[in-house]
mmCIF file of C-alpha atoms and ligand atoms in Angstrom:
data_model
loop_
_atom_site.group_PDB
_atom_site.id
_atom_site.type_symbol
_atom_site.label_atom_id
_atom_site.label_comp_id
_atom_site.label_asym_id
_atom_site.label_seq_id
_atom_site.Cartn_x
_atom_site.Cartn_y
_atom_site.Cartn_z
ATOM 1 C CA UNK S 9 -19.433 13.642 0.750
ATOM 2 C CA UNK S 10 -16.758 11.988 -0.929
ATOM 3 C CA UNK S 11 -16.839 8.489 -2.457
ATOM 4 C CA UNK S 12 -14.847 6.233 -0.555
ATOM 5 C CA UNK S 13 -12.144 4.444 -1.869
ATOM 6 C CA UNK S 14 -13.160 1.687 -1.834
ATOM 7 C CA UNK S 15 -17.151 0.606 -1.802
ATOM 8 C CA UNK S 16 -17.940 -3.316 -1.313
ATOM 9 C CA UNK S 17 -21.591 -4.293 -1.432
ATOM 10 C CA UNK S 18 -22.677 -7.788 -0.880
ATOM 11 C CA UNK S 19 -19.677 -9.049 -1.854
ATOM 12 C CA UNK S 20 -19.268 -13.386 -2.238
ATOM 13 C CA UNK S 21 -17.041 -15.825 -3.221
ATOM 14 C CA UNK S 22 -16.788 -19.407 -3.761
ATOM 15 C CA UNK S 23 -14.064 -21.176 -4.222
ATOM 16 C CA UNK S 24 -14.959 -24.613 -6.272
ATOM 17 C CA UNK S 25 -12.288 -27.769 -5.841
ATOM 18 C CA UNK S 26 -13.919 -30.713 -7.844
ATOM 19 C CA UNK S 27 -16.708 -31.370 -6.522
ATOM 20 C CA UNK S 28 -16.775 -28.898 -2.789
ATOM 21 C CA UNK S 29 -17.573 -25.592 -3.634
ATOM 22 C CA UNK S 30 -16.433 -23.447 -0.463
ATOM 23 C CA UNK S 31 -18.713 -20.178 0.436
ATOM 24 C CA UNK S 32 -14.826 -17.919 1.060
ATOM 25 C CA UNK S 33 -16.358 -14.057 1.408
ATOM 26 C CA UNK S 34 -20.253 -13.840 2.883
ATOM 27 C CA UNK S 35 -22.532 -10.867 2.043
ATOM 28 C CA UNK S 36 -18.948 -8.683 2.594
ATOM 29 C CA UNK S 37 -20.162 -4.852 2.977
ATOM 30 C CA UNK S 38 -16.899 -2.349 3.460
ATOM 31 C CA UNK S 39 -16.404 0.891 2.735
ATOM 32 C CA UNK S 40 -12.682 2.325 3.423
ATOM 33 C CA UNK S 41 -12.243 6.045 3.009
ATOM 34 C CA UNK S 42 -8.799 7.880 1.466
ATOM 35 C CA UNK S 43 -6.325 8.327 3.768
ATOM 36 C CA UNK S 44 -7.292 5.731 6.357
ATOM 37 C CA UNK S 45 -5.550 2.822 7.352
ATOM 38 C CA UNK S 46 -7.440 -0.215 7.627
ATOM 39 C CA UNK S 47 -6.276 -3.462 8.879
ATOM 40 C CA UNK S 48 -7.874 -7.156 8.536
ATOM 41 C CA UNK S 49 -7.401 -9.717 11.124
ATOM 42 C CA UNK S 50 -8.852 -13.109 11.708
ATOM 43 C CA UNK S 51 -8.048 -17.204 12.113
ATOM 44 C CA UNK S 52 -6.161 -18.782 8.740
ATOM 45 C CA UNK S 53 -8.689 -19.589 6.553
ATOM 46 C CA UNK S 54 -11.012 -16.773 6.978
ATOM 47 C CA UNK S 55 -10.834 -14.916 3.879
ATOM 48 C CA UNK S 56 -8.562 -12.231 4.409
ATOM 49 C CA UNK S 57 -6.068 -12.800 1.420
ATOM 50 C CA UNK S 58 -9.164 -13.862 -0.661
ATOM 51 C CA UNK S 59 -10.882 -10.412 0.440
ATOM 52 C CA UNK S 60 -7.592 -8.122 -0.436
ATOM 53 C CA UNK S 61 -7.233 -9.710 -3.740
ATOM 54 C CA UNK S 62 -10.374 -8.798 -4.649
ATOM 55 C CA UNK S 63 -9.323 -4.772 -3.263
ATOM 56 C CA UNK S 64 -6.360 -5.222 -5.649
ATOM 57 C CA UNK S 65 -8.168 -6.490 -8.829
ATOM 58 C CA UNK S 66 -6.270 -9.914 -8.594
ATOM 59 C CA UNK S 67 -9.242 -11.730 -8.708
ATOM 60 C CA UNK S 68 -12.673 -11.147 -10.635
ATOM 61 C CA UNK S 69 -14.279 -14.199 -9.516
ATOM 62 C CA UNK S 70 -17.038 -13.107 -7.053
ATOM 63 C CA UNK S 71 -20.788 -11.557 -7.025
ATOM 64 C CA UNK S 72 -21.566 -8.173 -5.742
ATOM 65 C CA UNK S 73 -20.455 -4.490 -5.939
ATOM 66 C CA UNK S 74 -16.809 -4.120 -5.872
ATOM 67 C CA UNK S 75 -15.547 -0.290 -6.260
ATOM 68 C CA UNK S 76 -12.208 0.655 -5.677
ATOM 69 C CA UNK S 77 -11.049 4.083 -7.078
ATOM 70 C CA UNK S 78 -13.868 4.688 -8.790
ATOM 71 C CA UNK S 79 -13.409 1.378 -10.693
ATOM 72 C CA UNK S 80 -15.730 -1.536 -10.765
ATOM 73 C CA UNK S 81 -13.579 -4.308 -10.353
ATOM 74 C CA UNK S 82 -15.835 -7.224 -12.295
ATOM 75 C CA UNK S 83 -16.742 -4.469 -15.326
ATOM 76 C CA UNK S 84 -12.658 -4.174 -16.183
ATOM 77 C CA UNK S 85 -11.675 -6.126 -18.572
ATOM 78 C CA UNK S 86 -7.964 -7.277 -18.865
ATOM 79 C CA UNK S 87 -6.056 -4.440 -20.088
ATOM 80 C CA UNK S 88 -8.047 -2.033 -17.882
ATOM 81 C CA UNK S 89 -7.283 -4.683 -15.279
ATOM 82 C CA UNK S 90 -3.833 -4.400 -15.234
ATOM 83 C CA UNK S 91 -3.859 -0.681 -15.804
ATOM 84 C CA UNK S 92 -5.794 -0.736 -12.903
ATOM 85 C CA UNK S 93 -3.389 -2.729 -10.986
ATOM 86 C CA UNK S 94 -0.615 -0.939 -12.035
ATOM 87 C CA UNK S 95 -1.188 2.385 -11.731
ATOM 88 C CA UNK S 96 -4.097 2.565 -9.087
ATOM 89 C CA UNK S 97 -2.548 -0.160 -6.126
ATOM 90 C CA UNK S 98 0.418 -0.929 -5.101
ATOM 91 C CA UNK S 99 1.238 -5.022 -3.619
ATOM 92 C CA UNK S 100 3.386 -5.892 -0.585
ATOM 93 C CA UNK S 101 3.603 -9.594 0.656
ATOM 94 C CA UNK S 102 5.002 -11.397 3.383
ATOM 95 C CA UNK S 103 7.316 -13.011 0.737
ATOM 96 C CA UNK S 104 9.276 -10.014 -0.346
ATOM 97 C CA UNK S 105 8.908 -11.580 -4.089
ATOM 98 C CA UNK S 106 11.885 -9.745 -5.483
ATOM 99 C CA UNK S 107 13.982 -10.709 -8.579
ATOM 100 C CA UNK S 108 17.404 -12.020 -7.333
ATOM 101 C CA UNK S 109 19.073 -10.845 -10.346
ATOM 102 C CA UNK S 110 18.073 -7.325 -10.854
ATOM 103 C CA UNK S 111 19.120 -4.644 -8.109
ATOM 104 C CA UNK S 112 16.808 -3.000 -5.673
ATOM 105 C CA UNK S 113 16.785 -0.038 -8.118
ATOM 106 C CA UNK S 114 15.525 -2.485 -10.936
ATOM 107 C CA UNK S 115 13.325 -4.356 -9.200
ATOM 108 C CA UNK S 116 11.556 -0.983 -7.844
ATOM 109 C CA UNK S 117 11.637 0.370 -11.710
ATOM 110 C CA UNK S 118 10.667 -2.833 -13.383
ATOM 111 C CA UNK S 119 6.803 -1.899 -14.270
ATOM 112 C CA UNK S 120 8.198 1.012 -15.945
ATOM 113 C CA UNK S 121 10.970 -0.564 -17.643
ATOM 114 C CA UNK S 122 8.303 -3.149 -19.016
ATOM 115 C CA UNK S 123 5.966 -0.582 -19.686
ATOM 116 C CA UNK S 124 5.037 0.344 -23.632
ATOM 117 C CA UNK S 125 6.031 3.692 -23.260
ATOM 118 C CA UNK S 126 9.064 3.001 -21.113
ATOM 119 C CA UNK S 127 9.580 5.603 -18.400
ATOM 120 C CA UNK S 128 12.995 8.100 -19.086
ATOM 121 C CA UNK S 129 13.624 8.858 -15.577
ATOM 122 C CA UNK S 130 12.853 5.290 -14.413
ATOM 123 C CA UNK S 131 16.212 4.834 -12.384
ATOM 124 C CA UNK S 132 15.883 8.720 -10.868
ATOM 125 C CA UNK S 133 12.630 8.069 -9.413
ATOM 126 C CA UNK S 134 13.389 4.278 -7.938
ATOM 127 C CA UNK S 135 16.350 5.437 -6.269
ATOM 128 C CA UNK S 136 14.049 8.703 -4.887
ATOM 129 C CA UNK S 137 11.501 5.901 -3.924
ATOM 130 C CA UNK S 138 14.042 4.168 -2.322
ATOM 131 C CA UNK S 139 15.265 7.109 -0.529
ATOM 132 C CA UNK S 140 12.393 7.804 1.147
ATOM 133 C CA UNK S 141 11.320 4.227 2.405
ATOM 134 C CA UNK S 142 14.754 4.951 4.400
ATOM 135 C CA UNK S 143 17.694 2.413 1.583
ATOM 136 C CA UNK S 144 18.706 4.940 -0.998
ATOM 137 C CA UNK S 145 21.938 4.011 -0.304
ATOM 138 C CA UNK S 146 21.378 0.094 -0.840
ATOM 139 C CA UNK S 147 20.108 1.006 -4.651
ATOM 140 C CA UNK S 148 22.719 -0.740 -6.413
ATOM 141 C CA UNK S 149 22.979 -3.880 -4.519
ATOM 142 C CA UNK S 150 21.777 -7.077 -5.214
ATOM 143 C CA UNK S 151 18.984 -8.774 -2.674
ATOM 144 C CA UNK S 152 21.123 -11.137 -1.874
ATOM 145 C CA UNK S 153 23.236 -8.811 -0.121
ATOM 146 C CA UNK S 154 20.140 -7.195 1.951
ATOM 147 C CA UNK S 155 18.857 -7.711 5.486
ATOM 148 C CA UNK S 156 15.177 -8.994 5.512
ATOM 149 C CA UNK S 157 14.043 -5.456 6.660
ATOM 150 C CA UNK S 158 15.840 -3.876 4.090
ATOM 151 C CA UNK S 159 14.186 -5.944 1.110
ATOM 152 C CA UNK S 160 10.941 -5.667 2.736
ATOM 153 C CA UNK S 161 11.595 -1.439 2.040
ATOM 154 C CA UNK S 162 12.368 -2.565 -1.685
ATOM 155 C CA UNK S 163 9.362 -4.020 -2.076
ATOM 156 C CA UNK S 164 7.372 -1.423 -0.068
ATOM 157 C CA UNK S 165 9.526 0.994 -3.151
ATOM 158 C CA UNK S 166 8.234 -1.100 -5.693
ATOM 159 C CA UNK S 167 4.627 -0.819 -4.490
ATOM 160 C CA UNK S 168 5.012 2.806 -4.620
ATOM 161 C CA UNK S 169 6.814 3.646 -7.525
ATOM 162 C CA UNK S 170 3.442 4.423 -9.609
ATOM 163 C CA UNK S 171 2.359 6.681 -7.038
ATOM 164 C CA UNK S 172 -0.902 4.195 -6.343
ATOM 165 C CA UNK S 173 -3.420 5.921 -3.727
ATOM 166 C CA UNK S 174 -3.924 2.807 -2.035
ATOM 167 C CA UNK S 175 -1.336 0.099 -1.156
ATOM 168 C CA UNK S 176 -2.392 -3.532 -0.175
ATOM 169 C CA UNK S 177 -0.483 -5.531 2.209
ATOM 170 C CA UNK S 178 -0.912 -8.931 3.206
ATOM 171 C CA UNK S 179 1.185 -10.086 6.437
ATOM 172 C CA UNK S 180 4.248 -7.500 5.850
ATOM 173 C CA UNK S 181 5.532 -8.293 8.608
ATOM 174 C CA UNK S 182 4.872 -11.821 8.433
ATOM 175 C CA UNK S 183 8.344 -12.912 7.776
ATOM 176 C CA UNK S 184 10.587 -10.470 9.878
ATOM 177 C CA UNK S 185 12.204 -10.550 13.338
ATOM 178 C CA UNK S 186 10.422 -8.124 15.841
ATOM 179 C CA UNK S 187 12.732 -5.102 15.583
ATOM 180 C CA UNK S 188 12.459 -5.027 12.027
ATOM 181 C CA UNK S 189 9.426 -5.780 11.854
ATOM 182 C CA UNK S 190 8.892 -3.068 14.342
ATOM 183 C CA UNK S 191 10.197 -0.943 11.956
ATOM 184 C CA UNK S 192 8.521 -1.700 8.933
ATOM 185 C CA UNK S 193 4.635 -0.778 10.692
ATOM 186 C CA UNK S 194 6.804 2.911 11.664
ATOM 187 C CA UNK S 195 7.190 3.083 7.820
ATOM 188 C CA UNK S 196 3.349 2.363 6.989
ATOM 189 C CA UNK S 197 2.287 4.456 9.383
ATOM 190 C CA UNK S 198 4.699 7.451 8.121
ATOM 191 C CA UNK S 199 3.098 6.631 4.777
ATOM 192 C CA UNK S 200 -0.122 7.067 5.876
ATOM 193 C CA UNK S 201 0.180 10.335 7.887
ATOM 194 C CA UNK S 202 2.672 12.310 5.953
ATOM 195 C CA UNK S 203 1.928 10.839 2.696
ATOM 196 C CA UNK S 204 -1.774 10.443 2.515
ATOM 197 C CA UNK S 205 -1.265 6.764 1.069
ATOM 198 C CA UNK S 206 -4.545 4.731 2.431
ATOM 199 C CA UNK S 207 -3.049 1.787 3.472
ATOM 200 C CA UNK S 208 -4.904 -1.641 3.903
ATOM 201 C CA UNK S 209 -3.077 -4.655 5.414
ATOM 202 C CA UNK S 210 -3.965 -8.931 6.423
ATOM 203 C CA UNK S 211 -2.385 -9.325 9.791
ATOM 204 C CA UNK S 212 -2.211 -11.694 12.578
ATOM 205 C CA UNK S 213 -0.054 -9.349 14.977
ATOM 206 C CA UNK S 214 -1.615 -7.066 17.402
ATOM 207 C CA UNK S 215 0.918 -4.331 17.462
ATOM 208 C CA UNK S 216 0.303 -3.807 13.608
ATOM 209 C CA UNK S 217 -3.559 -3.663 14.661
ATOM 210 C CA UNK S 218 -3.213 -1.065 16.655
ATOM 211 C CA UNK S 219 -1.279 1.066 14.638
ATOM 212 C CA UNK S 220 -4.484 1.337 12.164
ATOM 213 C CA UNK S 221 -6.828 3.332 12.372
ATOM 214 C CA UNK S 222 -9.581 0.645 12.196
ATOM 215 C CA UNK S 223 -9.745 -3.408 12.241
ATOM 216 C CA UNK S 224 -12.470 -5.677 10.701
ATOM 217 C CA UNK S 225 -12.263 -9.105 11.790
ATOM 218 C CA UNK S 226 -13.254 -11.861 9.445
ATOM 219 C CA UNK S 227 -14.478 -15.438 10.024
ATOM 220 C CA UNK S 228 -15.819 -17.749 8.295
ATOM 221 C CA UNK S 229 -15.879 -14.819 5.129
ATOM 222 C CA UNK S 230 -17.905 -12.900 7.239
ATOM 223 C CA UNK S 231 -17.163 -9.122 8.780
ATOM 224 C CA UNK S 232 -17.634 -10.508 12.434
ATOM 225 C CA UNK S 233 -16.456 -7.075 13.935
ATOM 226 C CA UNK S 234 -15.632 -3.747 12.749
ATOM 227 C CA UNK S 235 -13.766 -1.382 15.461
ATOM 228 C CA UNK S 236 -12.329 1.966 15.089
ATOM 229 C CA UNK S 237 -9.221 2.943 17.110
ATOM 230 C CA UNK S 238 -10.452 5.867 18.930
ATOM 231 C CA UNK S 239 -7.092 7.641 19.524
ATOM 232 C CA UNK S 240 -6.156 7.913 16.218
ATOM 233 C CA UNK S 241 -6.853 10.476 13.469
ATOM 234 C CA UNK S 242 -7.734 9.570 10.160
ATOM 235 C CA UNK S 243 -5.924 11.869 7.067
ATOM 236 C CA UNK S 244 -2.881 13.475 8.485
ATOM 237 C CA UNK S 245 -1.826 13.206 5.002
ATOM 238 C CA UNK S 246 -4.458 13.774 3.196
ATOM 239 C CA UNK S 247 -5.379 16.939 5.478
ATOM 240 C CA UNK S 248 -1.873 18.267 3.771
ATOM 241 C CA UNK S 249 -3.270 18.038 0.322
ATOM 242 C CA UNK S 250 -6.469 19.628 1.334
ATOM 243 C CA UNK S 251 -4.038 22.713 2.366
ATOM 244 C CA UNK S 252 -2.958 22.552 -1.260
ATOM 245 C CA UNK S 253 -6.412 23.048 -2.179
ATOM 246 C CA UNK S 254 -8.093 19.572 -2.366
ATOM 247 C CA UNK S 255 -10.613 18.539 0.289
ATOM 248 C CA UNK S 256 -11.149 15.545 2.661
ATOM 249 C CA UNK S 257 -14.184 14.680 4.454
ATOM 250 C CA UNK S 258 -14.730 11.700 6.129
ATOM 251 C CA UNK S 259 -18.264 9.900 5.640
ATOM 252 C CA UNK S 260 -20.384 9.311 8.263
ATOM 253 C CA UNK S 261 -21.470 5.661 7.846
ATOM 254 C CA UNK S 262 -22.825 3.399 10.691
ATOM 255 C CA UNK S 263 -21.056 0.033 10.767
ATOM 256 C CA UNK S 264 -22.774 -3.368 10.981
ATOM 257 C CA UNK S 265 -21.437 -4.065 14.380
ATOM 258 C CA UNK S 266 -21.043 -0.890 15.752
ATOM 259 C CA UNK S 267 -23.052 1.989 14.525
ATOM 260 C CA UNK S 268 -20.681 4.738 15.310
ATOM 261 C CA UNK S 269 -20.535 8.251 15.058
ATOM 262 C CA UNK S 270 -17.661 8.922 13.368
ATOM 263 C CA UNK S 271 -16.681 12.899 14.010
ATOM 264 C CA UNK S 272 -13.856 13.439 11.440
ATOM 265 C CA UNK S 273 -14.838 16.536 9.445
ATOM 266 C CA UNK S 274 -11.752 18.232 10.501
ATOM 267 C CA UNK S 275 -11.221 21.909 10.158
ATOM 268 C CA UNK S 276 -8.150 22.592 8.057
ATOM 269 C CA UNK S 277 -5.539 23.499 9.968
ATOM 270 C CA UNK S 278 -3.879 27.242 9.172
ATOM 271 C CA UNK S 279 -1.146 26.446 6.882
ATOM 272 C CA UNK S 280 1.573 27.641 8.941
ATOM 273 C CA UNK S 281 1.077 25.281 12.339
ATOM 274 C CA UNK S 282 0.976 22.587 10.011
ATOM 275 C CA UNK S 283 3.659 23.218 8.139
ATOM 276 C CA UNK S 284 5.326 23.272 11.051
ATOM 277 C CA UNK S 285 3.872 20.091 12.584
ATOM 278 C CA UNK S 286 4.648 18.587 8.783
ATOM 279 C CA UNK S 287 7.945 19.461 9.710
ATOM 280 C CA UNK S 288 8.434 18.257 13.309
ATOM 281 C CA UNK S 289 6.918 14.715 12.494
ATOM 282 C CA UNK S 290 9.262 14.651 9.197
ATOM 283 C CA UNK S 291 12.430 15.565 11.337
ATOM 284 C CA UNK S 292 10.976 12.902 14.217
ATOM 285 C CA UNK S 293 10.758 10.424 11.191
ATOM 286 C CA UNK S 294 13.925 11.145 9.839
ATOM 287 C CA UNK S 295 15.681 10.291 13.392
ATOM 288 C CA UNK S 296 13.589 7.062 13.659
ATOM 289 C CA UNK S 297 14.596 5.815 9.979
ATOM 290 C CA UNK S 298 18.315 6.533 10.947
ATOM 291 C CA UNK S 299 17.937 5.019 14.476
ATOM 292 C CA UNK S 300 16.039 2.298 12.342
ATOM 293 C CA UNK S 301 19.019 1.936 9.731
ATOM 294 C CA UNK S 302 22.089 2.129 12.188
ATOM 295 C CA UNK S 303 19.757 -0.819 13.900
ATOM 296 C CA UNK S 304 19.536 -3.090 10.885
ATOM 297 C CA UNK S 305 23.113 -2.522 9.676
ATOM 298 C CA UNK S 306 25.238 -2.094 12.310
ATOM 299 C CA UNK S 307 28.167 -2.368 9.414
ATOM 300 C CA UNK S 308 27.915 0.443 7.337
ATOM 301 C CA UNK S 309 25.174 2.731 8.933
ATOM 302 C CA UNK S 310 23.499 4.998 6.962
ATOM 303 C CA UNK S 311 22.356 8.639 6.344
ATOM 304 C CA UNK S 312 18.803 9.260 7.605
ATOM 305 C CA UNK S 313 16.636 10.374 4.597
ATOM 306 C CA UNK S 314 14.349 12.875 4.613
ATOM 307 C CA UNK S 315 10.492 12.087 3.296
ATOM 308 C CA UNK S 316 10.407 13.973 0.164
ATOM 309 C CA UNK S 317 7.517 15.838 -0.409
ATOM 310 C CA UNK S 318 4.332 14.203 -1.770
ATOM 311 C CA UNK S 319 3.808 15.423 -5.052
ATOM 312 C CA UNK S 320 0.869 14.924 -7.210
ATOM 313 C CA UNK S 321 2.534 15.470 -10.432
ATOM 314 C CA UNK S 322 0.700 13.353 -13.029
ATOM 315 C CA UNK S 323 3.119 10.678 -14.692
ATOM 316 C CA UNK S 324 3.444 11.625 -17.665
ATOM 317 C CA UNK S 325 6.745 10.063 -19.482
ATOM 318 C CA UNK S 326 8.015 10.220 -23.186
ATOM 319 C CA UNK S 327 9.053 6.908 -24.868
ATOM 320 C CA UNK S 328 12.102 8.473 -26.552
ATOM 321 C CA UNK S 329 14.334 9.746 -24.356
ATOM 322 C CA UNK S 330 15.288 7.123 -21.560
ATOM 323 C CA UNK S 331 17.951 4.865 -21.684
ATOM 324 C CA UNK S 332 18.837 2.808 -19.045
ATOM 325 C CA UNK S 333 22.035 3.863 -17.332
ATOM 326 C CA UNK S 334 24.039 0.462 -18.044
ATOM 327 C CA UNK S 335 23.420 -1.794 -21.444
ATOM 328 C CA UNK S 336 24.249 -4.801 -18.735
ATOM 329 C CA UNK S 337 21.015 -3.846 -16.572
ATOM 330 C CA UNK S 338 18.578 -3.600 -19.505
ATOM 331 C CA UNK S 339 20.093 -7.075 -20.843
ATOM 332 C CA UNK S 340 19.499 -8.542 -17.599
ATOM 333 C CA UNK S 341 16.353 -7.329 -17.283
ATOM 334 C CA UNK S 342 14.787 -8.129 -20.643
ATOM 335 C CA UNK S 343 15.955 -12.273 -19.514
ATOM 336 C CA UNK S 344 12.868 -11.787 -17.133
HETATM 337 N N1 ATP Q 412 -7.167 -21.026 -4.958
HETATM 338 C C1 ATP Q 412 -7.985 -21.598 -4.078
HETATM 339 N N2 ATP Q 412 -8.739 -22.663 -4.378
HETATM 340 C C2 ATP Q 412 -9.585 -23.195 -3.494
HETATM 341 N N3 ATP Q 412 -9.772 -22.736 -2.256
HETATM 342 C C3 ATP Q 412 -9.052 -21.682 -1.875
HETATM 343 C C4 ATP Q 412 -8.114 -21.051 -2.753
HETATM 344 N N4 ATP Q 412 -7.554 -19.992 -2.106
HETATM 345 C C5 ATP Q 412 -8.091 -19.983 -0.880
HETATM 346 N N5 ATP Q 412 -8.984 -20.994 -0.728
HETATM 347 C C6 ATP Q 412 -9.784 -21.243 0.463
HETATM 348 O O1 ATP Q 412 -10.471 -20.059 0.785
HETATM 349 C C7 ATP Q 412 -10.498 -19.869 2.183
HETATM 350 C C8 ATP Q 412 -9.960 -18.491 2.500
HETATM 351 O O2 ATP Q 412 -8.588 -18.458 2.127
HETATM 352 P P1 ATP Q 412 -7.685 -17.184 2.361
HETATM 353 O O3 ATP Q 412 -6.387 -17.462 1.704
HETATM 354 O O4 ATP Q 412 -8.424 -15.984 1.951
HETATM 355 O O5 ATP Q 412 -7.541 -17.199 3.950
HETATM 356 P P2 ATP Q 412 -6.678 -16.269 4.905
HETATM 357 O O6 ATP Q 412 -7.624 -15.696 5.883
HETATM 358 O O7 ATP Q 412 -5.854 -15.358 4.114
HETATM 359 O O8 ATP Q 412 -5.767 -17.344 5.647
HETATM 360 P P3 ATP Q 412 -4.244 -17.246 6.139
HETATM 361 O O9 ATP Q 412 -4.278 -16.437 7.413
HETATM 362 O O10 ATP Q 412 -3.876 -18.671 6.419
HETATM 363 O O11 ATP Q 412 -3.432 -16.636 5.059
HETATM 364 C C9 ATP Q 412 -9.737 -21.031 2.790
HETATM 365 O O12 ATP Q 412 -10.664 -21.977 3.210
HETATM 366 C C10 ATP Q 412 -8.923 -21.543 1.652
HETATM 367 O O13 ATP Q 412 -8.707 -22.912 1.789
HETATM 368 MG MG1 MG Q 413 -3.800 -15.195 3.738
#
């Protein structure tokens, strides 16, 4: 049985403003396997952002068990911290949080451009990131000059640059018109089913809900329900890389609410159907992204791109070698 992603056990937190100390997360149990796409709802107040900065190892503060990746978030200290955050989660917000003065290339390349050992193929692999969360072609530009949707996809590139397992998003949509917003939960869910990414997100809409495979409702810091979607199969994705010789198996854990039996130790599927599916859903993706793309930018519409292939290649990058393409970038963004 694998371990899940991520294990919380009796997890609280308090939140202390002079002299109120507020009880945020109550006796929090959750265990999220790979591959499946988890979504947290509940009133304003409830805990939700509080809960998935605790997933993403923005915040230490709290009592209990706290596993995510095989990490224990309170034993990290800082450096492994922010190793951790860097290379093991990736961060979307409602906000798109992007620098104004670097390009969607930069802003998706920045960690590595910061990084010690600065990455040589930094600018290849943004624009490839790009590419695949459906803007390659809006690499260069500024995010001034980019629809709401289309910064949304830089950050979503940004998140994903370090190839992190699990991405974290709180209200994605939050701060987009329907359509694109519409278009943004088609991306997640292609990132979850042909890329294996497990994908937790903070919502308040119902049509992101019920793209996930599974909602927990918080109140008051407390899981208050815990409901799988029936319909929908966990590990598309991740049943790819078991064809390349890893395995997935689902856990079979009663929830608090609902003690379920969940019957997800799927056979593997002969290689060659789902190759064949792989390809089907990639070609059906491609034609949404472009539909998506002529949709947002009606003004200069856009090449569909094609999902690249997931690849597991560890990142491994020499310090010597990479220079970024223009002196003008790098000056810009060392000013950061
Ligand atoms: N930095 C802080 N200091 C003190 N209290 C805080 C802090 N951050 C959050 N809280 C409190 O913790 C509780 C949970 O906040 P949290 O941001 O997790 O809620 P949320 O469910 O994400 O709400 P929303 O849907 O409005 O974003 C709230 O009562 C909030 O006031
Ligand atoms: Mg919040």
């Amino acid at each position: 049985m694998p371990e899940p992603l991520i294990r919380f056990k009796g997890i609280n937190k308090h939140y202390r403003t002079g002299q109120v100390r507020t009880h945020v997360l109550r006796d929090v149990d959750l265990e999220v396997q790979e591959g499946e796409y988890l979504a947290i709802v509940g009133t304003s107040g409830s805990g939700k952002s509080t809960l998935l900065n605790i997933i993403g190892g923005l915040d230490r503060d709290f009592t209990g068990e706290a596993h995510v990746a095989g990490q224990e978030i309170s034993k990290l200290r800082d450096l492994q911290l922010s190793h951790f955050r860097n290379e093991k989660v990736g961060f979307v917000f409602q906000h798109f949080n992007l620098l104004d003065h670097l390009s969607a290339a930069e802003n998706v390349a920045l960690p590595a451009m910061f990084a010690a050992r600065p990455m040589p193929d930094a600018r290849e692999r943004a624009v490839a990131v790009l590419e695949r969360v459906g803007i390659g072609a809006k690499a260069a530009e500024l995010p001034a000059n980019l629809s709401g949707g289309q910064k949304q996809r830089v950050a979503i590139a940004r998140a994903l640059f370090s190839r992190p397992r699990l991405l974290l998003c709180d209200e994605p949509t939050g701060n987009l018109d329907s359509n694109t917003g519409q278009q943004i939960i088609e991306l997640f869910a292609s990132l979850v089913n042909d890329d294996g990414i497990t994908l937790v997100i903070v919502t308040h809409e119902a049509r992101v809900s019920s793209t996930a495979h599974r909602v927990i409702q918080l109140e008051d810091g407390r899981i208050l329900a815990d409901v799988e979607n029936g319909h929908l199969e966990i590990g598309t994705g991740a049943k790819a890389k078991a064809e390349a010789g890893k395995t997935e198996e689902p856990e079979e854990e009663p929830r608090a609410e609902e003690p379920e039996e969940e019957e997800k130790a799927e056979e593997p599927e002969e290689p060659e159907k789902a190759e064949k599916a792989e390809k089907a859903e990639k070609a059906e993706k491609a034609e949404e992204a472009e539909k998506a793309e002529k949709a947002e930018k009606a003004e200069e519409p856009e090449k569909a791109e094609q999902a690249p292939e997931q690849d597991d290649e560890e990142k491994a990058w020499e310090p010597d070698d990479w220079e970024p393409d223009e002196n003008e970038a790098e000056g810009r963004v060392k000013q950061v």
